[in-house]
CSV table of N, CA and C in Angstrom, one decimal:
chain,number,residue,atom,x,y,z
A,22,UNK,N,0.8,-1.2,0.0
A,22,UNK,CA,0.0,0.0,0.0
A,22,UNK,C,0.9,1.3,0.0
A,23,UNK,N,2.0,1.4,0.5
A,23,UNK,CA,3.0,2.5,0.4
A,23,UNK,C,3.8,2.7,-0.7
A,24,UNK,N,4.2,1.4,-1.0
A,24,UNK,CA,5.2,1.2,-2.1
A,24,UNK,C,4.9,2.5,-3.5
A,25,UNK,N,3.7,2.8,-3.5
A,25,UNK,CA,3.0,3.3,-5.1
A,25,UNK,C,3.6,4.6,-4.5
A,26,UNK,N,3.3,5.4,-3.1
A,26,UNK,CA,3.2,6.5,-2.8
A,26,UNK,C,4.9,6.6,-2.3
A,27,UNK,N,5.6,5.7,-2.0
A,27,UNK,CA,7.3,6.0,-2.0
A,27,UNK,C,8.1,6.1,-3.1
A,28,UNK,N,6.9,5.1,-4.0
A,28,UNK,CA,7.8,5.4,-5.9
A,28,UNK,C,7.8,6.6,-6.5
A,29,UNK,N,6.4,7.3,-6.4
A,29,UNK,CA,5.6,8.4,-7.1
A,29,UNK,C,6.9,9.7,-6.1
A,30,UNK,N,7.0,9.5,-4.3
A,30,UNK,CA,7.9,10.4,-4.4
A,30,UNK,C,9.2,10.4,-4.4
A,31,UNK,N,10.0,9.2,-4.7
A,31,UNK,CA,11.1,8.9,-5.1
A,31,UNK,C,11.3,9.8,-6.6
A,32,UNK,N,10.2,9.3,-7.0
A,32,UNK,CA,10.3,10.0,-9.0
A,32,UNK,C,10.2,11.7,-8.6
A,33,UNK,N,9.8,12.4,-7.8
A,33,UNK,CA,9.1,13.8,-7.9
A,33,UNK,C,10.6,14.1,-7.2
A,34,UNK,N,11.1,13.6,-6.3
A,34,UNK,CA,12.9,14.0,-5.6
A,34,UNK,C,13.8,13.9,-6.5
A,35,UNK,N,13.5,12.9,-7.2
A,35,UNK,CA,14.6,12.7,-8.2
A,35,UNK,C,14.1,13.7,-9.7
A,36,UNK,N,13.3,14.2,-10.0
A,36,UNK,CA,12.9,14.9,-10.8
A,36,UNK,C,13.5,16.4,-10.5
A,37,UNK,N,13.6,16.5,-9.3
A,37,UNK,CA,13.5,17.9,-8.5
A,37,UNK,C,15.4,18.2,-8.1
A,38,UNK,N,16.0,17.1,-8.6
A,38,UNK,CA,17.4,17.0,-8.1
A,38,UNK,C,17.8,17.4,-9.4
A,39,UNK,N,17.6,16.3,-10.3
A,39,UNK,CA,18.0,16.7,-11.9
A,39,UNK,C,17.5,18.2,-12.3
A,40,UNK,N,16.4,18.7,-12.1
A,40,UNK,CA,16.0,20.2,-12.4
A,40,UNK,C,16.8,20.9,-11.5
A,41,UNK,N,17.4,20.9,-10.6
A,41,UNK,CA,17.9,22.0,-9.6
A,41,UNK,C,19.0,21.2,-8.9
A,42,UNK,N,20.1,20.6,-9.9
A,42,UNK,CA,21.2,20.3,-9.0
A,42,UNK,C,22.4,21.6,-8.3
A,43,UNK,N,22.2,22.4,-9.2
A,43,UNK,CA,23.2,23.6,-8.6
A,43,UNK,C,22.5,23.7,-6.8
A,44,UNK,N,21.3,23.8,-7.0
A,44,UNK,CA,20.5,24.6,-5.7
A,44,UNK,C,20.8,23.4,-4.9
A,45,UNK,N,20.6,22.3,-5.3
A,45,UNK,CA,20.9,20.8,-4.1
A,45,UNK,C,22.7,21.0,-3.7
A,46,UNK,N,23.7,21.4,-4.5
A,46,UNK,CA,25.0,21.7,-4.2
A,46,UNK,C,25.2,22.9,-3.3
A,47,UNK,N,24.4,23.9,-3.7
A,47,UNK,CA,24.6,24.7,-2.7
A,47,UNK,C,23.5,24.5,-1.3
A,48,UNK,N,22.7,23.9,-1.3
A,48,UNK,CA,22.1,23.2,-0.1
A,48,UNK,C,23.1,22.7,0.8
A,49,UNK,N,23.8,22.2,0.3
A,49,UNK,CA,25.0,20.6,0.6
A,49,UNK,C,26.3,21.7,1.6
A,50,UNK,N,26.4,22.9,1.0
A,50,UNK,CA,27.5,23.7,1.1
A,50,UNK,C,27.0,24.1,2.2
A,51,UNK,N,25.8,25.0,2.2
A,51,UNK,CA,25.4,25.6,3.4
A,51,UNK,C,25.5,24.8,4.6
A,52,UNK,N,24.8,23.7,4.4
A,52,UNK,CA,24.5,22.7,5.3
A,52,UNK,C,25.9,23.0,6.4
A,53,UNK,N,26.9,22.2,5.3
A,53,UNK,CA,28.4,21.9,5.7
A,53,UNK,C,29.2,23.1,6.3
A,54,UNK,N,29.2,24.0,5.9
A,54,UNK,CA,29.5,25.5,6.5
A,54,UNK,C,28.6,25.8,7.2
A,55,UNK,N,27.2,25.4,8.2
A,55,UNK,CA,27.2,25.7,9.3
A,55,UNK,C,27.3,24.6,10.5
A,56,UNK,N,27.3,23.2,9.7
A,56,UNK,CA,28.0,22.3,10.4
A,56,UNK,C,29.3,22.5,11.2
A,57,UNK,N,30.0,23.1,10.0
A,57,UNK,CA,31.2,23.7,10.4
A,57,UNK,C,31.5,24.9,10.9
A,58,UNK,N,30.7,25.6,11.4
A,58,UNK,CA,30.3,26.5,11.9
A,58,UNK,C,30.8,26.5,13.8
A,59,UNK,N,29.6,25.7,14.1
A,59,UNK,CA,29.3,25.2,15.0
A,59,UNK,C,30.1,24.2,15.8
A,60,UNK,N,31.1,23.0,14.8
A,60,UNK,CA,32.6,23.1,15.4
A,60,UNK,C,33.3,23.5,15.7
A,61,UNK,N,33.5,24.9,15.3
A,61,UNK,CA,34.4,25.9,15.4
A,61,UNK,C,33.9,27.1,17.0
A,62,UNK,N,32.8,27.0,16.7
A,62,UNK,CA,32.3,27.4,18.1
A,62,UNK,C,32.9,26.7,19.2
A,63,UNK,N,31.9,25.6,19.0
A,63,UNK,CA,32.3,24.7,20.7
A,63,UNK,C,33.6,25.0,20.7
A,64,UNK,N,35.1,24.3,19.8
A,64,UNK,CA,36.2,24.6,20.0
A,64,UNK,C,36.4,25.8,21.1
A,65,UNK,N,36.1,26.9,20.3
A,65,UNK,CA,36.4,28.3,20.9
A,65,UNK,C,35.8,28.4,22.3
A,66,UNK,N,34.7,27.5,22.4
A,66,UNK,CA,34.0,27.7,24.3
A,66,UNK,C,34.9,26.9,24.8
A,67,UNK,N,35.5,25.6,24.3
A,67,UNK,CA,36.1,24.6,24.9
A,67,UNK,C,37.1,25.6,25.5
A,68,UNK,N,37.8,26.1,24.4
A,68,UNK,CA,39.4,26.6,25.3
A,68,UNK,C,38.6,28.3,26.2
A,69,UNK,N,37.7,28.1,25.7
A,69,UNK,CA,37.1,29.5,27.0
A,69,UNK,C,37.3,29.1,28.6
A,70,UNK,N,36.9,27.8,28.4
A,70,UNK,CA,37.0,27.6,29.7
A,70,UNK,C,38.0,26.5,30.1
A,71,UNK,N,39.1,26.5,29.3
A,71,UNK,CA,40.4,25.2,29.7
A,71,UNK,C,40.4,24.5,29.3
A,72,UNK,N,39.7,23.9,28.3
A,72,UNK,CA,39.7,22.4,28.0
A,72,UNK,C,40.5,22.6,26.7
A,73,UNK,N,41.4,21.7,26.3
A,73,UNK,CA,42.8,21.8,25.1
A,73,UNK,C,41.9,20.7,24.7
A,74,UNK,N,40.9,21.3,23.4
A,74,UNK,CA,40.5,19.9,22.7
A,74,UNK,C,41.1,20.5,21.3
A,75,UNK,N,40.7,19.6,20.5
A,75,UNK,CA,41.3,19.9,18.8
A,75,UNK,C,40.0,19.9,18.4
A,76,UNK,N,40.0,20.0,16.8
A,76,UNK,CA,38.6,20.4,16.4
A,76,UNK,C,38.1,19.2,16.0
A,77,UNK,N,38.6,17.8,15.7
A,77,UNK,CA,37.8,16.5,15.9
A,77,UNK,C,37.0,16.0,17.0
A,78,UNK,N,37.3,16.7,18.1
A,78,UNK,CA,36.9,16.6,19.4
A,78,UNK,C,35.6,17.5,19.6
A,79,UNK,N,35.7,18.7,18.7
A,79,UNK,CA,34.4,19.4,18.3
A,79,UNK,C,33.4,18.6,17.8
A,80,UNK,N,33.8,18.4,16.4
A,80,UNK,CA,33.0,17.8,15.7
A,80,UNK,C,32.4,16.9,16.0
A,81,UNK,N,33.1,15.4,17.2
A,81,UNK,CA,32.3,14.6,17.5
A,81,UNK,C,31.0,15.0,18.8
A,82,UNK,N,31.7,16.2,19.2
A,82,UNK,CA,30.8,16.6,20.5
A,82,UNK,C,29.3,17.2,19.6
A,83,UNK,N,29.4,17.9,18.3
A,83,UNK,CA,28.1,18.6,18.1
A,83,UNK,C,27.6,17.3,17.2
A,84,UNK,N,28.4,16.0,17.0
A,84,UNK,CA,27.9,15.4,15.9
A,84,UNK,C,26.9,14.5,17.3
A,85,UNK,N,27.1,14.4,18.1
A,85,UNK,CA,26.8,13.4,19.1
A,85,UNK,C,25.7,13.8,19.6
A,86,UNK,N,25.7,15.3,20.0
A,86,UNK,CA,24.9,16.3,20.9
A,86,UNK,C,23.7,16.2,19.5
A,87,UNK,N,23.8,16.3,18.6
A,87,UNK,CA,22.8,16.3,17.4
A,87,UNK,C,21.9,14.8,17.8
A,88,UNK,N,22.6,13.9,17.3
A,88,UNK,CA,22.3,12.7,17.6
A,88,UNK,C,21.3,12.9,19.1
A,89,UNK,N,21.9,12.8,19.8
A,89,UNK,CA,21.6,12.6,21.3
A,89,UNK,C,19.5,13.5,21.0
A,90,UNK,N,20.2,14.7,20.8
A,90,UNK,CA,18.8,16.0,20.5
A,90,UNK,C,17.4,15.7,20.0
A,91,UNK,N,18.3,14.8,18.8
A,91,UNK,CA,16.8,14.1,18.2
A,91,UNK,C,16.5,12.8,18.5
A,92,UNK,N,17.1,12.2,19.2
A,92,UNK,CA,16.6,10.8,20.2
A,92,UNK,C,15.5,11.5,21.1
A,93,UNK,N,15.4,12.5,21.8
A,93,UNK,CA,14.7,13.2,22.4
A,93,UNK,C,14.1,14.0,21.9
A,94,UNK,N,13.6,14.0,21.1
A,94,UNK,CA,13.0,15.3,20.2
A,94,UNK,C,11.9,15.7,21.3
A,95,UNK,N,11.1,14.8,22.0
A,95,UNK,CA,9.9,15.1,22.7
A,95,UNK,C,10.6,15.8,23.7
A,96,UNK,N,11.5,16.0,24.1
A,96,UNK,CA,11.9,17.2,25.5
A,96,UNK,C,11.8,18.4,25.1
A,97,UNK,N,11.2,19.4,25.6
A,97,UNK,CA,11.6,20.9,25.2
A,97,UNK,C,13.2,21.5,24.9
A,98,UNK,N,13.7,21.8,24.2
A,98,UNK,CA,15.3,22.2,24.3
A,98,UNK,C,15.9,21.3,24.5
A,99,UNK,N,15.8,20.0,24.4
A,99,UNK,CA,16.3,18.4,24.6
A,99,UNK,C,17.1,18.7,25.9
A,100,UNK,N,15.9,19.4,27.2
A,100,UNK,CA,17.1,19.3,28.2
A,100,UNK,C,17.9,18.4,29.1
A,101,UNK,N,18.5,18.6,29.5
A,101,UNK,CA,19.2,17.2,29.7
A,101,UNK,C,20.2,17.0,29.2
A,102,UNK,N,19.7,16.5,27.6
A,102,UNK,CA,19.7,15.5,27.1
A,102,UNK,C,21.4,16.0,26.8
A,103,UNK,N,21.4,17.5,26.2
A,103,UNK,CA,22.9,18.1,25.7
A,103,UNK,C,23.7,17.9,26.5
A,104,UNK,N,23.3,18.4,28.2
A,104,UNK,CA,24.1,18.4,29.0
A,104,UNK,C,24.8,17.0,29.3
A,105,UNK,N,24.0,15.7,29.5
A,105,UNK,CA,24.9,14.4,29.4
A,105,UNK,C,25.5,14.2,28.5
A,106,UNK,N,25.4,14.6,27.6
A,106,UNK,CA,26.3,14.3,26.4
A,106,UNK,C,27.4,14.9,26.5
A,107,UNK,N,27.2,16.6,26.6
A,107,UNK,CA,28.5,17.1,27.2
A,107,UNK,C,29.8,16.5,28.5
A,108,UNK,N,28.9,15.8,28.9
A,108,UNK,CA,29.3,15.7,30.6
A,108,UNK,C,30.1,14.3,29.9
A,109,UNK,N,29.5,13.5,29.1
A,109,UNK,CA,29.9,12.0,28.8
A,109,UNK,C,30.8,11.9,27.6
A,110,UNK,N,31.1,12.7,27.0
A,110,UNK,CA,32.2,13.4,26.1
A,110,UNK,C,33.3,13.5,26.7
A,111,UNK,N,32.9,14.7,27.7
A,111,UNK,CA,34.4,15.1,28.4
A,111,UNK,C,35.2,14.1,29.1
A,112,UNK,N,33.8,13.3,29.2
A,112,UNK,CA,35.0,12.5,30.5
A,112,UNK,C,35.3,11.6,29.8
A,113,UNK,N,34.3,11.0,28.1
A,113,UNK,CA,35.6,9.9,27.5
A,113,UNK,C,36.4,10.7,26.9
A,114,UNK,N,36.9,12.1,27.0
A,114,UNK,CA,38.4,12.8,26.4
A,114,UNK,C,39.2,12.8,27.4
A,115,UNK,N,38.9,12.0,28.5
A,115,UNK,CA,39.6,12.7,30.1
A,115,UNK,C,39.8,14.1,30.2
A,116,UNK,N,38.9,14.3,30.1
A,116,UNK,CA,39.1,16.5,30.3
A,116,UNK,C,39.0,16.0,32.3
A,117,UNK,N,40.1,16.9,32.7
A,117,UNK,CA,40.2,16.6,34.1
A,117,UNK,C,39.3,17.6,34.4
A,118,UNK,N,38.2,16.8,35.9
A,118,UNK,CA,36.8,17.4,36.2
A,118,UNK,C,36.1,18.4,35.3
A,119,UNK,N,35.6,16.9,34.6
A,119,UNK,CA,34.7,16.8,33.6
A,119,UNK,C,33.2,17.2,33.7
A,120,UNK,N,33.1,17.2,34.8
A,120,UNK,CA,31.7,17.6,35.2
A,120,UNK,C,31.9,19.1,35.7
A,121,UNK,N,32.6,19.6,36.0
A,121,UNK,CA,32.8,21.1,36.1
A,121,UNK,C,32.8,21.6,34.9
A,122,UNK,N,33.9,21.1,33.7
A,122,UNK,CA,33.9,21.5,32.9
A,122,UNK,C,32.7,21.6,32.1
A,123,UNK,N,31.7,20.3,31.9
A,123,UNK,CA,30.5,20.4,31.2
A,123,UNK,C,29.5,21.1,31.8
A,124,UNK,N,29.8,21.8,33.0
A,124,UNK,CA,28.5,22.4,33.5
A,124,UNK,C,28.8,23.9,33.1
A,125,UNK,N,30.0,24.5,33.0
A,125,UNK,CA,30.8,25.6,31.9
A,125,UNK,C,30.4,25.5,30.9
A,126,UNK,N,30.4,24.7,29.7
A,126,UNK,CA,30.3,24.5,28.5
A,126,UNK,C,28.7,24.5,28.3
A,127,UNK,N,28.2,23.7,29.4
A,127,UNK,CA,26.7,23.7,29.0
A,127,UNK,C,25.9,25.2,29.1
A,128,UNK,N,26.5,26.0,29.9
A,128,UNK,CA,26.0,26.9,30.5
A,128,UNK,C,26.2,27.7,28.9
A,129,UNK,N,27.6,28.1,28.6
A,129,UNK,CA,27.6,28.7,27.7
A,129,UNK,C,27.0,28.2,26.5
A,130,UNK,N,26.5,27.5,26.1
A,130,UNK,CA,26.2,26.7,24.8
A,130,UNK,C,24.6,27.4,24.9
A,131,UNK,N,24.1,27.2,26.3
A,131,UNK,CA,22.6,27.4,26.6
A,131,UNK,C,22.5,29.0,26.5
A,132,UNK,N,23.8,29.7,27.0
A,132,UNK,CA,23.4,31.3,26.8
A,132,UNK,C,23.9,31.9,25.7
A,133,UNK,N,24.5,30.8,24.5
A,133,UNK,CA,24.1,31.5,23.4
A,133,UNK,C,22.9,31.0,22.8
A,134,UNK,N,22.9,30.1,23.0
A,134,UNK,CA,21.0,29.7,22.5
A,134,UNK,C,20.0,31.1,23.1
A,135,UNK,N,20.4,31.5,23.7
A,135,UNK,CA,19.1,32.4,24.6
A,135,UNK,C,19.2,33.5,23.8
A,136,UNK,N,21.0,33.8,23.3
A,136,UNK,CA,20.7,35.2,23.0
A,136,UNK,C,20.4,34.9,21.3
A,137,UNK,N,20.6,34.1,20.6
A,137,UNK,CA,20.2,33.7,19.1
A,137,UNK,C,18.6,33.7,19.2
A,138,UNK,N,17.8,33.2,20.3
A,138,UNK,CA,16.4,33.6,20.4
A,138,UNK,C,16.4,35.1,20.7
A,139,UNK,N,16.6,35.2,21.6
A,139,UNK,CA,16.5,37.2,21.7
A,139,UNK,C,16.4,37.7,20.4
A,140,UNK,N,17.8,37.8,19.8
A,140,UNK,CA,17.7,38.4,19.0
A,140,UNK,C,16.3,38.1,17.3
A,141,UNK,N,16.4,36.5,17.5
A,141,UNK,CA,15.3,36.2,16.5
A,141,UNK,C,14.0,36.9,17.1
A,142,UNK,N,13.7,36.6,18.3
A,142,UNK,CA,12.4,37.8,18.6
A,142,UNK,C,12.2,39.1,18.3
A,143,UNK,N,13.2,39.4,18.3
A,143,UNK,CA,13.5,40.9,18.7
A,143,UNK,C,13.4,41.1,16.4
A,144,UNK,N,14.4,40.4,15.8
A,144,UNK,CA,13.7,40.2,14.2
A,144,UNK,C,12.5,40.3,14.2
A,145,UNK,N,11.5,39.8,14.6
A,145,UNK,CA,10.1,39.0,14.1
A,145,UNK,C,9.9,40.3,14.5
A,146,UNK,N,9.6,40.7,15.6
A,146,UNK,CA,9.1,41.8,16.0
A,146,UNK,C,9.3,43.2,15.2
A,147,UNK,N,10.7,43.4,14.7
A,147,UNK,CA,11.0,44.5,13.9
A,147,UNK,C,10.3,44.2,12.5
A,148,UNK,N,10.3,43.2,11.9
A,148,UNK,CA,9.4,42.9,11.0
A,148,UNK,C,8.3,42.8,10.8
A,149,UNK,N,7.6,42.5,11.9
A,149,UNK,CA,6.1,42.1,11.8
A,149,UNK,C,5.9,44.0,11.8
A,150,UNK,N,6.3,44.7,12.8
A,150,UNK,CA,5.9,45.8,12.5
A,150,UNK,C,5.9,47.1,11.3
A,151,UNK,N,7.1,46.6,10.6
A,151,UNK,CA,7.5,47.3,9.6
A,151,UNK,C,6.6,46.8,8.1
A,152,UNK,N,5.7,45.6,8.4
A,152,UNK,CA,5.3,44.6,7.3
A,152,UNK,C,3.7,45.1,7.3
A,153,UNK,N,3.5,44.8,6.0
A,153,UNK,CA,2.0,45.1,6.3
A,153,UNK,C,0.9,44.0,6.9
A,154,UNK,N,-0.4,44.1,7.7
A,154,UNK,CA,-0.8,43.2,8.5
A,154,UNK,C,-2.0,42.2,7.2
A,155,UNK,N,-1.2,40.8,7.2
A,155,UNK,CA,-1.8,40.0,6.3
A,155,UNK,C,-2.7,39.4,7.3
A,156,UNK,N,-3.7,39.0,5.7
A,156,UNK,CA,-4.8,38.1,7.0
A,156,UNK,C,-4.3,36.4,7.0
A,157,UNK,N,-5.0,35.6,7.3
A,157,UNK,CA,-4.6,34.4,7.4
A,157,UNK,C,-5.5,33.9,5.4
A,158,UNK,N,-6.3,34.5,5.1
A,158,UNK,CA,-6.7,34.1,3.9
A,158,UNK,C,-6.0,34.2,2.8
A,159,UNK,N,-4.6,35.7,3.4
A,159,UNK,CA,-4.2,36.0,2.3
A,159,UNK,C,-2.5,35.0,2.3
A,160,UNK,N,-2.4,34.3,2.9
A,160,UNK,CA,-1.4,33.6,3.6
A,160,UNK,C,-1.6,32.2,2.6
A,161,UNK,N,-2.5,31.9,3.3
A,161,UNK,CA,-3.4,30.7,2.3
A,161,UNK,C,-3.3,30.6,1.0
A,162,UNK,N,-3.7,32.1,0.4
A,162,UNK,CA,-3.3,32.1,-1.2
A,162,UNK,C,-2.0,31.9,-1.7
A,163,UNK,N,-1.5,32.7,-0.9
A,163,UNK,CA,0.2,32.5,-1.8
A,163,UNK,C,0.7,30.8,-1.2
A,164,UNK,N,0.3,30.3,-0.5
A,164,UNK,CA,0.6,29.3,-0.6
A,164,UNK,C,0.4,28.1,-1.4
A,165,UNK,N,-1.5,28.2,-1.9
A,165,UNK,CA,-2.0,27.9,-3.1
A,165,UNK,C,-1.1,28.3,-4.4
A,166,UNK,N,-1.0,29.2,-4.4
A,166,UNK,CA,-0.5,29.8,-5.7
A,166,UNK,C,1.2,28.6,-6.0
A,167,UNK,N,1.7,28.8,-5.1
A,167,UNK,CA,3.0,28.0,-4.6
A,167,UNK,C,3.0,26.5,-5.2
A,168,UNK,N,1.7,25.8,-4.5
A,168,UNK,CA,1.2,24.9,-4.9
A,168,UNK,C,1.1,24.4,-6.5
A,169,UNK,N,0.6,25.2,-6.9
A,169,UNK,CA,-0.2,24.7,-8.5
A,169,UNK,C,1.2,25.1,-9.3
C-alpha cells in the first residue's frame, strides 16, 4: 500500500534533483559551513574555559549532541539531554573534572542559544511591525498559488 506512494515520491525527488542540481550543491555547502560552523564554536568555548581539545573533538561533541537531541526530540530544548552528552564526552576525552567542565560548557552553549532567540524575537518583532498586516486568507493564497 505504500510502495506506489514511496515510488511516485522517489520519482518527484529525483525529478526535482536533476532540475535544480546547482540549488541541491549549494544546499549541501550551506548545510556543511554551518555544520562547520558550529565546530568551530564549541572549540572556541572549549578553550574559553580550559579544556585543550582539537577540532575532531568538536565535531564529534556537536555530531553526538545532534544525535543525542533528536533521540529526544519530545523534551523541550532536549534538556538534559545536551548536558549528558557534554558531561559523557568530556569525560571519554579525560578532560580533568569533567563535570565542572561540562556544566561551563553547557552553560555557555545554553546562553548562546538564549541570545540567538532574543535576538530572532526581537527580528520578528521588527518585521512584523515594519510589514503590512496579512490576514490568514491571504497567507493561504500565496501558498496555493506556490502549490499549483
Amino acid at each position: 500500500r505504500i510502495e506506489p506512494f514511496v515510488n511516485q515520491l522517489d520519482g518527484h525527488v529525483g525529478d526535482e534533483v536533476r532540475a535544480n542540481a546547482r540549488g541541491l550543491i549549494l544546499s549541501v555547502i550551506a548545510f556543511l559551513t554551518g555544520w562547520s560552523a558550529l565546530a568551530v564554536e564549541t572549540l572556541l568555548m572549549l578553550r574559553v574555559i580550559g579544556v585543550n581539545a582539537d577540532i575532531g573533538e568538536a565535531v564529534i561533541i556537536e555530531v553526538v549532541v545532534a544525535v543525542s537531541r533528536a533521540a529526544v526530540v519530545f523534551v523541550p530544548a532536549g534538556a538534559g539531554a545536551q548536558e549528558l552528552t557534554f558531561l559523557s564526552l568530556l569525560a571519554a576525552f579525560r578532560v580533568s573534572d569533567a563535570v565542572t567542565a561540562a556544566a561551563a560548557f553547557a552553560a555557555l552553549k545554553r546562553s548562546r542559544e538564549l541570545v540567538s532567540i532574543l535576538v530572532g524575537y526581537a527580528l520578528l518583532v521588527g518585521l512584523k511591525s515594519a510589514g503590512p498586516n496579512t490576514t490568514e486568507d491571504e497567507h493561504l493564497a500565496v501558498i496555493r498559488s506556490v502549490e499549483e
